[in-house]
Amino acid sequence: MDVEREWWKEATVYQIYPRSFRDSDGDGVGDIPGITEKADYLDELGVDVVWLNPVYESPNADNGYDISDYRSIMDEFGTMDDWERLLAALHDRDIRLIMDLVVNHTSDEHEWFRKSRESKDSDYRDYYIWREGEDGGPPNNWEGAFGGSAWTYDERTGEYYLHLFDEKQPDLNWDNPEVRQRVYDMMEWWLEKGIDGFRMDVIDLVSKAEGLPDGDPDSGWVGNEHFMGGPHVHDYIREMYEEVLQGRDVMTVGEMPGATVDEAKQYLGPDGDGLNMIFHFEHVTLDYGEDGSRWTMGEWSLPEFKRVFTKWQTELEGEGWNSAYLGNHDWPRMVSRFGDDGVYRIESAKMLATMLFTLRGTTYVYQGDEIGMTNYPFESVEEVRDVSARNFVERKRSEGYDFDDVKDVVRHRSRDNARTPMQWSDEQYAGFTDGEPWIPVNPDHETVNVDEAMANEESIWHYYRNLIDLRHENDVLVYGEYDLLLEEDPDVYAYLRTLDDERALVVLNFTESTPTFTLPMDVTYDEAELMVGNYAVAGHDPRSFELRPYEARVYRLT
Ligand code: GLC
């Protein structure tokens, strides 16, 4: 089979949310020296790339996704020298570093915006999107992702500015070539420092429809059809590629809340815009309610989940490369969401990991998933930190509900679930800090922690370590073609990976029941050998067997 080998296809990417990883100076906030302290830990786990969430200067309205200076490091996180030391420590261990590129918007405290809001004829006015109001209200009906209008009125000049996120995150005007050039210069500056690529924040939102028309009021995020995958998005990403990325040995992954698989072919394809991978949102929004919102609870079903993964696996074949992820700093913990964080926490965390490492695509591991960290049991609004969740609770309060009425949905949906401190030990603050942590530590750290996991050969941690090695050693798991088996099975997700004469059979039980797996007759082989599994298995016969709760097995078929 014709496959183009690339280091980033074979890589395991480990995502670090610096605020919650390790605090080295006792102020309760994770920092860069804290990450450097843990470089050996990352090396031992065996990851190839670290993706760092934003560490730039920021007033933290959205934890660093509101950047006030792209070329300096947030004080709470350390200094540029600290960052240089981190880069060196990772590179010394053959771990690459990719940085978050947040350029759909800046902070309102960024110099560009401060100058832009000064007057209508400021040289920077056109760096952002300013409009006059309509009928005493905002210019259109678009909403911000965290609730409320996407427009804020600025008294100084009597106009509104657009912000698709918080009001402290004004959107840059990408139609202005000078803005794009400033972004490319900044990217170049970071690349010159020796980084290995970028994760591009909401990069499919940068182009807004001409005339900024009203959006369909019933379409979830109101206005999205006018700013997701907008009219010039491909031109701009292609230009960025040609100006900055082309010819460099770096990796890129674009976060794209609105991307369909057809659009992905254009972002990724051989004659496309030059990105290596995207994060699409289809599987992580399956359990949204009917109104398309994070804050209404819907159900997800395994057949639907399989359909989404299968569509992306098969349709990108030869047209682009997938990224495999089940969570990050924006979603609840994957074991709580797609597995079972009670009795079968360990089994289901391992089963989900088995899937992430055996799909065709680059594997993304979010910090703490390697020890099976779970959602946080919120009891009061005081524990909620995230702007998005706080706005939701506020909205509900204004409608007359109290926290107890919304506690359940916050427990399931708040981004804070993924942002509680990394659990290093069973000490008071889980070995994250000697001070008072900025967000509460999950009480389950007494049993769920790195110390315990590393000491126990049967732990989730060792299972991850093993999977990372297995994927490095078996090209079939990286490059093999994907074929779904048992399409309609409501409990079992099974697929074959095939690379020339190598084959791997992956069988995953997504339930706590004990379904029987039967290998379809047309899958023939001479020998089968168990490559990995999360239970002890006697013998090597994959033809028919009863799966235990959340069991995962991978067989090599020859
Ligand atoms: C992305 C980030 C998220 C942030 C948003 C606005 O979705 O992952 O954390 O709030 O963009 O920058």
XYZ file of N, CA and C in Angstrom, residues 61-162:
306
model
N -9.122 35.988 30.826
C -10.585 35.928 30.807
C -11.007 34.527 30.355
N -10.180 33.914 29.520
C -10.455 32.556 29.035
C -9.172 31.728 29.162
N -8.562 31.807 30.330
C -7.349 31.024 30.617
C -6.332 30.987 29.484
N -5.903 32.158 29.082
C -4.806 32.221 28.117
C -5.234 32.234 26.663
N -6.514 31.969 26.402
C -6.993 32.067 25.013
C -7.361 33.507 24.663
N -7.025 34.406 25.562
C -7.193 35.840 25.320
C -5.800 36.443 25.489
N -5.106 36.588 24.381
C -3.680 36.907 24.439
C -3.448 38.412 24.303
N -2.682 38.974 25.237
C -2.388 40.410 25.148
C -0.999 40.672 24.575
N -0.144 39.650 24.529
C 1.140 39.810 23.842
C 1.611 38.434 23.378
N 1.666 38.266 22.051
C 2.017 36.960 21.487
C 3.473 36.586 21.711
N 4.285 37.582 22.059
C 5.718 37.289 22.126
C 6.261 37.328 23.544
N 5.395 37.264 24.528
C 5.935 37.115 25.881
C 5.134 36.083 26.671
N 5.725 35.643 27.750
C 5.152 34.562 28.555
C 4.379 35.168 29.722
N 3.242 34.570 30.011
C 2.408 35.011 31.134
C 3.223 34.959 32.438
N 3.177 36.033 33.218
C 3.969 36.075 34.463
C 3.738 34.862 35.360
N 2.469 34.512 35.519
C 2.153 33.376 36.397
C 2.854 32.087 35.961
N 3.149 31.994 34.670
C 3.740 30.759 34.143
C 5.258 30.790 34.106
N 5.851 31.979 34.275
C 7.314 32.069 34.268
C 7.812 33.087 33.271
N 9.014 32.868 32.779
C 9.670 33.829 31.893
C 10.000 33.161 30.563
N 10.467 33.977 29.623
C 10.894 33.398 28.339
C 12.082 32.461 28.559
N 12.948 32.793 29.507
C 14.063 31.884 29.799
C 13.554 30.525 30.288
N 12.534 30.558 31.120
C 11.942 29.287 31.580
C 11.434 28.490 30.378
N 10.794 29.220 29.471
C 10.251 28.540 28.289
C 11.374 27.932 27.434
N 12.468 28.692 27.295
C 13.614 28.183 26.517
C 14.163 26.905 27.176
N 14.201 26.933 28.506
C 14.692 25.740 29.218
C 13.757 24.548 29.009
N 12.485 24.820 28.989
C 11.536 23.724 28.733
C 11.763 23.134 27.340
N 11.886 24.016 26.362
C 12.098 23.544 24.994
C 13.349 22.663 24.929
N 14.419 23.131 25.581
C 15.671 22.363 25.561
C 15.487 21.013 26.266
N 14.798 21.038 27.396
C 14.605 19.794 28.157
C 13.817 18.774 27.329
N 12.836 19.252 26.586
C 12.053 18.329 25.754
C 12.902 17.836 24.584
N 13.547 18.756 23.909
C 14.364 18.353 22.760
C 15.486 17.396 23.170
N 16.064 17.618 24.351
C 17.096 16.691 24.849
C 16.574 15.263 24.928
N 15.278 15.153 25.132
C 14.667 13.825 25.278
C 13.958 13.381 23.998
N 14.277 14.044 22.907
C 13.633 13.745 21.618
C 12.129 13.919 21.635
N 11.680 14.842 22.444
C 10.250 15.172 22.443
C 10.094 16.522 21.748
N 9.195 16.578 20.792
C 8.979 17.842 20.084
C 7.953 18.693 20.829
N 7.936 19.983 20.490
C 7.007 20.895 21.162
C 6.182 21.654 20.134
N 4.867 21.569 20.265
C 4.022 22.427 19.427
C 3.265 23.406 20.316
N 3.087 24.608 19.780
C 2.494 25.701 20.555
C 1.089 25.997 20.048
N 0.268 26.564 20.926
C -1.084 26.946 20.557
C -1.023 28.279 19.812
N -1.686 28.330 18.695
C -1.725 29.551 17.897
C -3.152 30.086 17.956
N -3.335 31.186 18.667
C -4.690 31.704 18.896
C -4.816 33.026 18.158
N -5.299 32.965 16.925
C -5.277 34.170 16.094
C -6.628 34.500 15.457
N -7.687 33.818 15.888
C -9.006 34.287 15.476
C -9.329 35.587 16.217
N -8.745 35.686 17.431
C -9.014 36.838 18.284
C -7.786 37.132 19.135
N -7.769 38.301 19.733
C -6.741 38.613 20.731
C -7.488 38.933 22.023
N -6.742 39.374 23.014
C -7.374 39.956 24.196
C -7.744 41.404 23.878
N -8.742 41.935 24.573
C -9.030 43.369 24.413
C -7.906 44.208 25.022
N -7.003 43.554 25.746
C -5.874 44.288 26.318
C -4.640 44.232 25.419
N -4.766 43.560 24.289
C -3.663 43.564 23.321
C -3.480 44.985 22.794
N -2.229 45.361 22.548
C -1.931 46.708 22.045
C -2.737 47.035 20.780
N -2.873 46.063 19.890
C -3.623 46.326 18.649
C -5.055 46.754 18.975
N -5.668 46.061 19.913
C -7.064 46.411 20.205
C -7.149 47.730 20.971
N -6.198 47.947 21.869
C -6.238 49.213 22.613
C -6.154 50.390 21.648
N -5.299 50.236 20.632
C -5.190 51.315 19.644
C -6.421 51.353 18.735
N -6.937 50.196 18.443
C -8.085 50.106 17.535
C -9.315 50.809 18.120
N -9.487 50.714 19.409
C -10.700 51.274 20.004
C -10.568 52.767 20.280
N -9.345 53.298 20.116
C -9.128 54.712 20.432
C -9.973 55.647 19.569
N -9.965 55.408 18.261
C -10.750 56.288 17.396
C -11.051 55.576 16.086
N -12.048 56.101 15.391
C -12.443 55.466 14.134
C -11.354 55.579 13.086
N -10.463 56.563 13.216
C -9.410 56.603 12.212
C -8.044 56.164 12.734
N -8.069 55.401 13.788
C -6.828 54.770 14.252
C -6.275 53.860 13.151
N -4.955 53.795 13.060
C -4.326 52.887 12.080
C -4.710 51.442 12.351
N -5.128 51.191 13.545
C -5.463 49.816 13.932
C -6.963 49.545 13.895
N -7.745 50.552 13.503
C -9.202 50.357 13.541
C -9.593 49.086 12.786
N -9.025 48.936 11.631
C -9.420 47.853 10.739
C -8.755 46.507 11.078
N -8.053 46.473 12.204
C -7.514 45.180 12.669
C -8.627 44.319 13.264
N -9.707 44.956 13.626
C -10.829 44.251 14.272
C -12.098 44.539 13.479
N -13.209 43.988 13.946
C -14.441 44.092 13.172
C -15.415 45.015 13.907
N -15.467 46.249 13.450
C -16.297 47.281 14.066
C -17.489 47.580 13.179
N -18.643 47.743 13.774
C -19.840 48.111 13.003
C -20.736 49.014 13.842
N -21.558 49.767 13.114
C -22.586 50.545 13.821
C -23.716 49.619 14.234
N -24.445 50.015 15.246
C -25.598 49.214 15.682
C -26.753 49.289 14.692
N -27.728 48.441 14.907
C -28.950 48.419 14.078
C -30.144 48.584 15.003
N -30.968 49.547 14.733
C -32.194 49.755 15.517
C -31.908 49.724 17.018
N -30.895 50.413 17.419
C -30.598 50.508 18.844
C -30.016 49.242 19.446
N -29.722 48.243 18.631
C -29.116 47.003 19.141
C -27.859 46.682 18.365
N -27.325 45.497 18.575
C -26.100 45.111 17.876
C -26.311 44.963 16.360
N -25.239 44.956 15.590
C -25.318 44.917 14.124
C -25.999 43.663 13.566
N -25.920 42.549 14.254
C -26.665 41.360 13.803
C -26.936 40.462 15.007
N -27.524 39.284 14.734
C -27.979 38.441 15.853
C -26.962 37.362 16.260
N -25.732 37.454 15.814
C -24.763 36.418 16.150
C -24.543 36.336 17.656
N -24.290 35.101 18.086
C -24.019 34.893 19.518
C -22.565 34.551 19.754
N -22.119 34.839 20.955
C -20.793 34.400 21.376
C -20.880 32.951 21.848
N -19.784 32.224 21.704
C -19.793 30.808 22.075
C -20.088 30.609 23.563
N -19.813 31.625 24.360
C -20.047 31.467 25.804
C -21.371 32.101 26.236
N -22.227 32.401 25.260
C -23.540 32.956 25.569
C -23.595 34.461 25.352
N -24.801 34.952 25.078
C -24.999 36.387 24.868
C -24.624 36.814 23.455
N -24.800 38.114 23.193
C -24.501 38.632 21.855
C -23.004 38.542 21.567
N -22.679 38.394 20.290
C -21.276 38.378 19.877
C -20.736 39.799 19.695
N -21.537 40.780 20.061
C -21.134 42.175 19.872
C -21.110 42.915 21.200
N -20.126 43.768 21.371
C -20.103 44.645 22.537
C -19.964 46.082 22.060
N -20.783 46.920 22.669
C -20.791 48.334 22.316
C -19.650 49.048 23.023
N -18.941 49.859 22.273
C -17.826 50.588 22.870
C -18.143 52.086 22.822
N -18.358 52.660 23.983
C -18.851 54.043 24.047
C -17.936 55.048 23.371
N -16.656 54.791 23.522
C -15.677 55.759 23.020
C -15.956 56.172 21.575
N -16.227 55.228 20.721
C -16.456 55.573 19.308
C -17.884 55.268 18.872
N -18.706 54.826 19.801
C -20.123 54.603 19.477
C -20.359 53.463 18.492
N -19.447 52.507 18.443
C -19.652 51.342 17.565
C -19.510 50.041 18.363
N -19.943 48.972 17.703
C -19.823 47.644 18.311
C -18.610 46.913 17.724
N -17.965 46.067 18.545
C -16.941 45.171 17.973
C -17.405 43.720 18.130
N -16.936 42.898 17.196
C -17.345 41.489 17.163
C -16.419 40.632 18.021
